[in-house]
mmCIF file of C-alpha atoms and ligand atoms in Angstrom:
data_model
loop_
_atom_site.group_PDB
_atom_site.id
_atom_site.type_symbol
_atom_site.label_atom_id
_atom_site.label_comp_id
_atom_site.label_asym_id
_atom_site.label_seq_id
_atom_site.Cartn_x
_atom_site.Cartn_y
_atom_site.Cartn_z
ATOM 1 C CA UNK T 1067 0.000 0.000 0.000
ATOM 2 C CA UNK T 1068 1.789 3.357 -0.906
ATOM 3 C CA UNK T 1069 1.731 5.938 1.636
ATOM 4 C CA UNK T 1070 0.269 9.392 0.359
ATOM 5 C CA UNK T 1071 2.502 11.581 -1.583
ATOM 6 C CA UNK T 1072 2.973 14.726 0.741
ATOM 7 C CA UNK T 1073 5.495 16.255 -0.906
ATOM 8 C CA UNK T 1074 7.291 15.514 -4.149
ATOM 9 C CA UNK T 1075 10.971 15.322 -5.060
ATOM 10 C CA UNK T 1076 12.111 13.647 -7.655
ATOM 11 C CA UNK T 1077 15.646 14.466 -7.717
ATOM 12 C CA UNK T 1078 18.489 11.501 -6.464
ATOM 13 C CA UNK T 1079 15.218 9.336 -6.884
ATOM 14 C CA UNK T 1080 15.699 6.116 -9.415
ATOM 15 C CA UNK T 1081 12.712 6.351 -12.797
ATOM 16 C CA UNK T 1082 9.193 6.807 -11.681
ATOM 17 C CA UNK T 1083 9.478 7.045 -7.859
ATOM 18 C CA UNK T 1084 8.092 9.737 -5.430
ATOM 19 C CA UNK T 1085 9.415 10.582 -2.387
ATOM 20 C CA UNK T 1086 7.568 9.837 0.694
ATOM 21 C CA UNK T 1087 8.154 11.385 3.956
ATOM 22 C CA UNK T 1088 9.324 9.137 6.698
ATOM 23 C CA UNK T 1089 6.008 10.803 9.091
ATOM 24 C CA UNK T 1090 3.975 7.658 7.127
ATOM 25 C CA UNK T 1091 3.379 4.781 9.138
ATOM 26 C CA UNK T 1092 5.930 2.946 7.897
ATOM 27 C CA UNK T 1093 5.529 -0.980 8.235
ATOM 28 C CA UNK T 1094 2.829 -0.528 10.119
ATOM 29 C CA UNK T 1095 0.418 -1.067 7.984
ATOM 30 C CA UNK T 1096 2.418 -2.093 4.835
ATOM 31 C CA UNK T 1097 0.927 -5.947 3.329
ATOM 32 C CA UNK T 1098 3.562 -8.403 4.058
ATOM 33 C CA UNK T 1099 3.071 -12.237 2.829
ATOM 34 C CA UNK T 1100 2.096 -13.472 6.423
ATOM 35 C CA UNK T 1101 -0.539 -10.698 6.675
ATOM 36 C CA UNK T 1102 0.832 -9.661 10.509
ATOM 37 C CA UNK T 1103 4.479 -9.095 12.272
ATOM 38 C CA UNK T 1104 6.068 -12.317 13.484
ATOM 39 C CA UNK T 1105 6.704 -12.850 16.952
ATOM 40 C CA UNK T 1106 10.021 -13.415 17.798
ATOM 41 C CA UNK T 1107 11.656 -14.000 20.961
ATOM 42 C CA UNK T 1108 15.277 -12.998 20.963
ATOM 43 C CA UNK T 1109 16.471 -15.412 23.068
ATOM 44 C CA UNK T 1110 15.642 -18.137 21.450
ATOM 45 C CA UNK T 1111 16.729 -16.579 18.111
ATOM 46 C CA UNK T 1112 19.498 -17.028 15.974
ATOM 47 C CA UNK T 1113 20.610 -16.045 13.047
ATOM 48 C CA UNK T 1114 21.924 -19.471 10.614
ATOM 49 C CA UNK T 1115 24.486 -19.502 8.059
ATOM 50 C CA UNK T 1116 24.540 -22.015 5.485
ATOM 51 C CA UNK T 1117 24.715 -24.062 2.495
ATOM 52 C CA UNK T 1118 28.090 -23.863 0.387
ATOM 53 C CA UNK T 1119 30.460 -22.037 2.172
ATOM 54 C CA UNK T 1120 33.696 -23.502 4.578
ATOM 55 C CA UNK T 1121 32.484 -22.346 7.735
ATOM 56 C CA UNK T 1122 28.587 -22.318 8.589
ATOM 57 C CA UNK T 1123 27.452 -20.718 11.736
ATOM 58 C CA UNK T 1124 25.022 -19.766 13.777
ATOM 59 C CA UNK T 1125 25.105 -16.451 15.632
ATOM 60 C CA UNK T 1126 22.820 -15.697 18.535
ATOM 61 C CA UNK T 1127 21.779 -12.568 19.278
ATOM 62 C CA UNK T 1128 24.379 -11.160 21.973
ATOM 63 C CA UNK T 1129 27.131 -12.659 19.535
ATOM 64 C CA UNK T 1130 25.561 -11.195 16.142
ATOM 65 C CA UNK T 1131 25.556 -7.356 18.692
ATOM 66 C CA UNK T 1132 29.688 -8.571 18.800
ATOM 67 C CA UNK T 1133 30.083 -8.304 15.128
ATOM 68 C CA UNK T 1134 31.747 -4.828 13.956
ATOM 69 C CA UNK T 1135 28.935 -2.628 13.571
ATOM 70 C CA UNK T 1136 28.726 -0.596 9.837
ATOM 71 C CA UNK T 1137 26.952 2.562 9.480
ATOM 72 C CA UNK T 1138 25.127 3.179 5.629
ATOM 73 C CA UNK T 1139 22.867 5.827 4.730
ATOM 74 C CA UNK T 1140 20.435 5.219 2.010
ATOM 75 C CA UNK T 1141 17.145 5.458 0.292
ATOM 76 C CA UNK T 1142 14.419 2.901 0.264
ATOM 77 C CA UNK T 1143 12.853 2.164 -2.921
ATOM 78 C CA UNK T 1144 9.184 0.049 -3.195
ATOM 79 C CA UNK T 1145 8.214 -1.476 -6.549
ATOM 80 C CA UNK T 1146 4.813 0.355 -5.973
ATOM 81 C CA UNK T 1147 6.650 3.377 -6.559
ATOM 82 C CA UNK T 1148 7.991 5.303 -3.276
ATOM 83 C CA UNK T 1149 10.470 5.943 -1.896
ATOM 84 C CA UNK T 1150 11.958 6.921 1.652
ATOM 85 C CA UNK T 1151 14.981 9.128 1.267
ATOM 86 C CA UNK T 1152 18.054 9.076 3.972
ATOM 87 C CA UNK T 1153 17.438 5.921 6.337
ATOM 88 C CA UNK T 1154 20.883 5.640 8.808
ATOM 89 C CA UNK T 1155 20.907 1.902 9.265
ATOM 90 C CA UNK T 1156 23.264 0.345 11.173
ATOM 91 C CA UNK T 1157 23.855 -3.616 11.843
ATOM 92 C CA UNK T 1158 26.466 -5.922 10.283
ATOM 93 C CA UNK T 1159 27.860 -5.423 6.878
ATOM 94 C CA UNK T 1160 27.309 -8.364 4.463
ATOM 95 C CA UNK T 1161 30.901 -8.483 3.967
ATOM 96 C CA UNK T 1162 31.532 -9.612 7.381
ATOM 97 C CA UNK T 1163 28.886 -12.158 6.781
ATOM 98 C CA UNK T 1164 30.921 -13.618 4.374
ATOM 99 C CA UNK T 1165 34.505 -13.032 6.117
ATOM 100 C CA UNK T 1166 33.012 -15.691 8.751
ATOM 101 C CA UNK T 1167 31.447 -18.299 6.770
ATOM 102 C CA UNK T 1168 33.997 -18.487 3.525
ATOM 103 C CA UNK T 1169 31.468 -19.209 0.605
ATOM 104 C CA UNK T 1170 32.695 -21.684 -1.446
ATOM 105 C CA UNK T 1171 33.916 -21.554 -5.117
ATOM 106 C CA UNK T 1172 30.470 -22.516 -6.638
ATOM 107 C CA UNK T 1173 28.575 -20.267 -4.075
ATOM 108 C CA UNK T 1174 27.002 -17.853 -6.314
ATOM 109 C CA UNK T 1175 23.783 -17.283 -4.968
ATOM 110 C CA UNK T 1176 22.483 -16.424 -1.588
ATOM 111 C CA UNK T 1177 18.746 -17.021 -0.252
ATOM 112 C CA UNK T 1178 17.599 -14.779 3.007
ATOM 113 C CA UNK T 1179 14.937 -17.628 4.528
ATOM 114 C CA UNK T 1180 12.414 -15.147 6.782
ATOM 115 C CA UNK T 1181 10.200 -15.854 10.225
ATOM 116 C CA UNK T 1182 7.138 -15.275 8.014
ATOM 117 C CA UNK T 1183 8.036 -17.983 5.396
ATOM 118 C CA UNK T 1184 9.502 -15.062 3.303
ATOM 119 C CA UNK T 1185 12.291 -16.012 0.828
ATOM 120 C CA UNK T 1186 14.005 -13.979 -1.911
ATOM 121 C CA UNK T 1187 17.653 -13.968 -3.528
ATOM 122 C CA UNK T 1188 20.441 -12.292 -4.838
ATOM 123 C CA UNK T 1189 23.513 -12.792 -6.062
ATOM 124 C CA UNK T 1190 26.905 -12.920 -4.348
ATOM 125 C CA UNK T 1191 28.065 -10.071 -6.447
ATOM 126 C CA UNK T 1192 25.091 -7.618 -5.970
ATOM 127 C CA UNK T 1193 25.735 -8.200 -2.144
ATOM 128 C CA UNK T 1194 29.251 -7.475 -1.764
ATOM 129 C CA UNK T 1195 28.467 -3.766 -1.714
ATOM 130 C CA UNK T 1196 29.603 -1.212 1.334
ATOM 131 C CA UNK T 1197 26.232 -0.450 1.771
ATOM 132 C CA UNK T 1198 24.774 -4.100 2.025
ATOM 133 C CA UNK T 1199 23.541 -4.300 6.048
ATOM 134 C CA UNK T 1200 21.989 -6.738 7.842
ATOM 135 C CA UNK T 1201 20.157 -4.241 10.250
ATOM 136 C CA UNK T 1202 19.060 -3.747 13.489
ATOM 137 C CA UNK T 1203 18.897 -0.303 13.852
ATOM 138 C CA UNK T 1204 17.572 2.418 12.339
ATOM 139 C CA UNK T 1205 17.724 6.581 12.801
ATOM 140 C CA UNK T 1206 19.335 5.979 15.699
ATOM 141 C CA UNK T 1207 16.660 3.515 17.241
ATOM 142 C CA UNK T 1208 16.283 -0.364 17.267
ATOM 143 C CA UNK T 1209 14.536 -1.365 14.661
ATOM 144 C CA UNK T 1210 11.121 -1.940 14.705
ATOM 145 C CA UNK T 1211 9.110 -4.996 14.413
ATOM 146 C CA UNK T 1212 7.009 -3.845 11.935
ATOM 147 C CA UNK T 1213 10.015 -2.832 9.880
ATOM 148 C CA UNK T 1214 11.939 -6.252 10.084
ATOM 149 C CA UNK T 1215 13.292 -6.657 13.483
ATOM 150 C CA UNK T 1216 15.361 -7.833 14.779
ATOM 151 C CA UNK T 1217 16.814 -8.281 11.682
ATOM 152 C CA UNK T 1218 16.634 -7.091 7.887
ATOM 153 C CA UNK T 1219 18.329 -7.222 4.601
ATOM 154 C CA UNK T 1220 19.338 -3.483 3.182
ATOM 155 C CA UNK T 1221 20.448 -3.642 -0.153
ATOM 156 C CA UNK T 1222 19.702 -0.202 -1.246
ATOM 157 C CA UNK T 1223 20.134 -0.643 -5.163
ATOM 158 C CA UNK T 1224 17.026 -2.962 -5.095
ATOM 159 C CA UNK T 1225 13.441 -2.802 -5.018
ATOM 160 C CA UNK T 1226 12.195 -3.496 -1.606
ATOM 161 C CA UNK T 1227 11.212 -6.505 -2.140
ATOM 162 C CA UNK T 1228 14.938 -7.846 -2.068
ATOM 163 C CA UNK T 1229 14.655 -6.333 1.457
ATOM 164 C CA UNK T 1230 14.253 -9.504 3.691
ATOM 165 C CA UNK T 1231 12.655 -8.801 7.470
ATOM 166 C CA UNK T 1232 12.870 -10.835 10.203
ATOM 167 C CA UNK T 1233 15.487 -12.786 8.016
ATOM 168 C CA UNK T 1234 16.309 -16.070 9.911
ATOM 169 C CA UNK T 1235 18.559 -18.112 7.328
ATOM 170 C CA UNK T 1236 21.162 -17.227 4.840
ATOM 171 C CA UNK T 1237 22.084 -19.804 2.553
ATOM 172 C CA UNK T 1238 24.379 -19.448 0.166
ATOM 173 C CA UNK T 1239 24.051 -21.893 -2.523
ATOM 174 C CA UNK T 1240 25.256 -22.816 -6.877
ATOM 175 C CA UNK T 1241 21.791 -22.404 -8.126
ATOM 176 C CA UNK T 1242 19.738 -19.832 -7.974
ATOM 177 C CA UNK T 1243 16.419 -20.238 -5.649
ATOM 178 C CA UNK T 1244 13.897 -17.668 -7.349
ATOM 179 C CA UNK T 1245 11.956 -15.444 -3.878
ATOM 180 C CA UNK T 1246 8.507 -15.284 -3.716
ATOM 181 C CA UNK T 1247 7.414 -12.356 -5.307
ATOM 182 C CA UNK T 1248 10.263 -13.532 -8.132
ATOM 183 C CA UNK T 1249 7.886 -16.306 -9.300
ATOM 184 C CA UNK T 1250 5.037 -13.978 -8.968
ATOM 185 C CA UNK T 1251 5.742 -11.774 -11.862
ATOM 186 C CA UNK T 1252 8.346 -9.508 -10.262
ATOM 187 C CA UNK T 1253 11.904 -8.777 -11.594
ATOM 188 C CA UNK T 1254 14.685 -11.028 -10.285
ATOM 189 C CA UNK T 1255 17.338 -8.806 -10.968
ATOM 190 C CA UNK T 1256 14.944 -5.308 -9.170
ATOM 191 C CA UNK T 1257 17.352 -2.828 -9.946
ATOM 192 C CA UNK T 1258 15.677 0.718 -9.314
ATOM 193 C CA UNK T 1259 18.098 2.480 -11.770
ATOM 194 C CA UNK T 1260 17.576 0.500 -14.758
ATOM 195 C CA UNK T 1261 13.167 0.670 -14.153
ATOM 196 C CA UNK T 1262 13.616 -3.837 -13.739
ATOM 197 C CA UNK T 1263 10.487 -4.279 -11.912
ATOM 198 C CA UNK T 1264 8.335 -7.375 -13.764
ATOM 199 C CA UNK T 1265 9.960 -10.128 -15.364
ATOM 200 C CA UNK T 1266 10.252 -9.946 -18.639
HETATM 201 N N1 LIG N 899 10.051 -11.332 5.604
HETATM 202 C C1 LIG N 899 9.489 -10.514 4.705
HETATM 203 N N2 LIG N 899 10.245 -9.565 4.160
HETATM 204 C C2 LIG N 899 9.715 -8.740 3.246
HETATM 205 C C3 LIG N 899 8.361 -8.876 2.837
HETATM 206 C C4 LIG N 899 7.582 -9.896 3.438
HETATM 207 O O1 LIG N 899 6.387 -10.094 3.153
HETATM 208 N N3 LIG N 899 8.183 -10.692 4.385
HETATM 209 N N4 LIG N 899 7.838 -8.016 1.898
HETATM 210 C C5 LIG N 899 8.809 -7.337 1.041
HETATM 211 C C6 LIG N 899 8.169 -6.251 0.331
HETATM 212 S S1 LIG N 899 7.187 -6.669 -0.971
HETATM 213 C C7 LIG N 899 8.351 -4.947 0.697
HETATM 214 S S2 LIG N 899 7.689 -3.664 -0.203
HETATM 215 C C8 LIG N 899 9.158 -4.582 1.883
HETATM 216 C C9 LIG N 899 8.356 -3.730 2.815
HETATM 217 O O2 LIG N 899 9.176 -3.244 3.791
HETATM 218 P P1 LIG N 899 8.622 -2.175 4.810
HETATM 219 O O3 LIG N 899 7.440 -2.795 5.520
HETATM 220 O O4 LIG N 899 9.754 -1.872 5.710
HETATM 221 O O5 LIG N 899 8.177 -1.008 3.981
HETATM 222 O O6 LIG N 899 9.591 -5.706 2.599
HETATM 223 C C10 LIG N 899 10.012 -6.783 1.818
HETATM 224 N N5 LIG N 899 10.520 -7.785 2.711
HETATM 225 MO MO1 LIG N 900 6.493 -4.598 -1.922
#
């Protein structure tokens, strides 16, 4: 559901988004696949590494708080057509992620498996960026359930949808596992700038 458009810029936005203002409800009362916000209890979650890589892991959530903490400022794009503009999210960079575990050779994909039963993918590649996080904080503030807490998938060059909340499971794998909304019409490769958002 898009937010109303209060007030419209277009520049630094990607082809045919508005800006919305960050007063909107956010993830409050945005349509997710499960239809409501998991319940999670943090001490009995973890967050699992897996699939083809050297060194799987788990990481609880004191020990995922341990991890060197990145900083990344960026917009949020939604297929629907807003945008957010400056979110500060901080968390763990994916490129820690992948210091730890050591994907192997053939690892070219990577699934983010959700509490919800949400799935989507990307490639290694198009997660090696700076300003990939895994977050669990935002403006300053712990993230919110309804936004993906305790933890989400920023990857700011791609449609929201490529955003995983509550994301549980990362497994990196040779194949490529296609997310939900990726067999339901939308792009696989999302990228705002280039306007990829059904498959073709
Ligand atoms: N786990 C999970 N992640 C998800 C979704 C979902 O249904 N479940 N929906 C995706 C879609 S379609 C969008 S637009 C964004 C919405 O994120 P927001 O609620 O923070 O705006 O989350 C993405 N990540
Ligand atoms: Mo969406």
């Amino acid at each position: 559901m898009a937010p109303k458009e209060e007030n419209i810029k277009r520049e630094h936005l990607p082809p045919d988004q508005i800006s919305t203002p960050k007063l909107l409800k956010w993830g409050e009362d945005h349509p997710t696949i499960g239809g409501h916000v998991p319940k999670i209890d943090l001490k009995k979650w973890a967050l699992t590494v897996e699939g083809e890589v050297e060194n799987p892991l788990k990481l609880d959530w004191k020990n995922l708080l341990k991890q060197p903490k990145v900083k990344s400022t960026s917009a949020f794009h939604c297929v629907e057509g807003w945008s957010v503009l400056g979110l500060k999210w901080e968390g763990v960079g994916f490129q820690q992620i992948v210091k730890l575990v050591r994907p192997k050779r053939n690892a070219r994909f990577v699934t983010f498996e959700c509490a919800d039963g949400y799935k989507t993918s990307l490639t290694l590649e198009e997660l090696m960026g700076n300003d990939v996080v895994l977050a669990y904080r935002l403006d300053g503030k712990p993230l919110k359930p309804g936004i993906g807490a305790p933890l989400r998938l920023v990857v700011p060059s791609k449609y929201a949808y490529k955003n995983a909340m509550w994301v549980t499971t990362i497994l990196f794998t040779a194949e490529k596992q296609i997310g939900y909304w990726e067999s339901r019409g939308y792009s696989d490769t999302a990228d705002v700038w280039k306007n990829d958002r059904f498959s073709k």
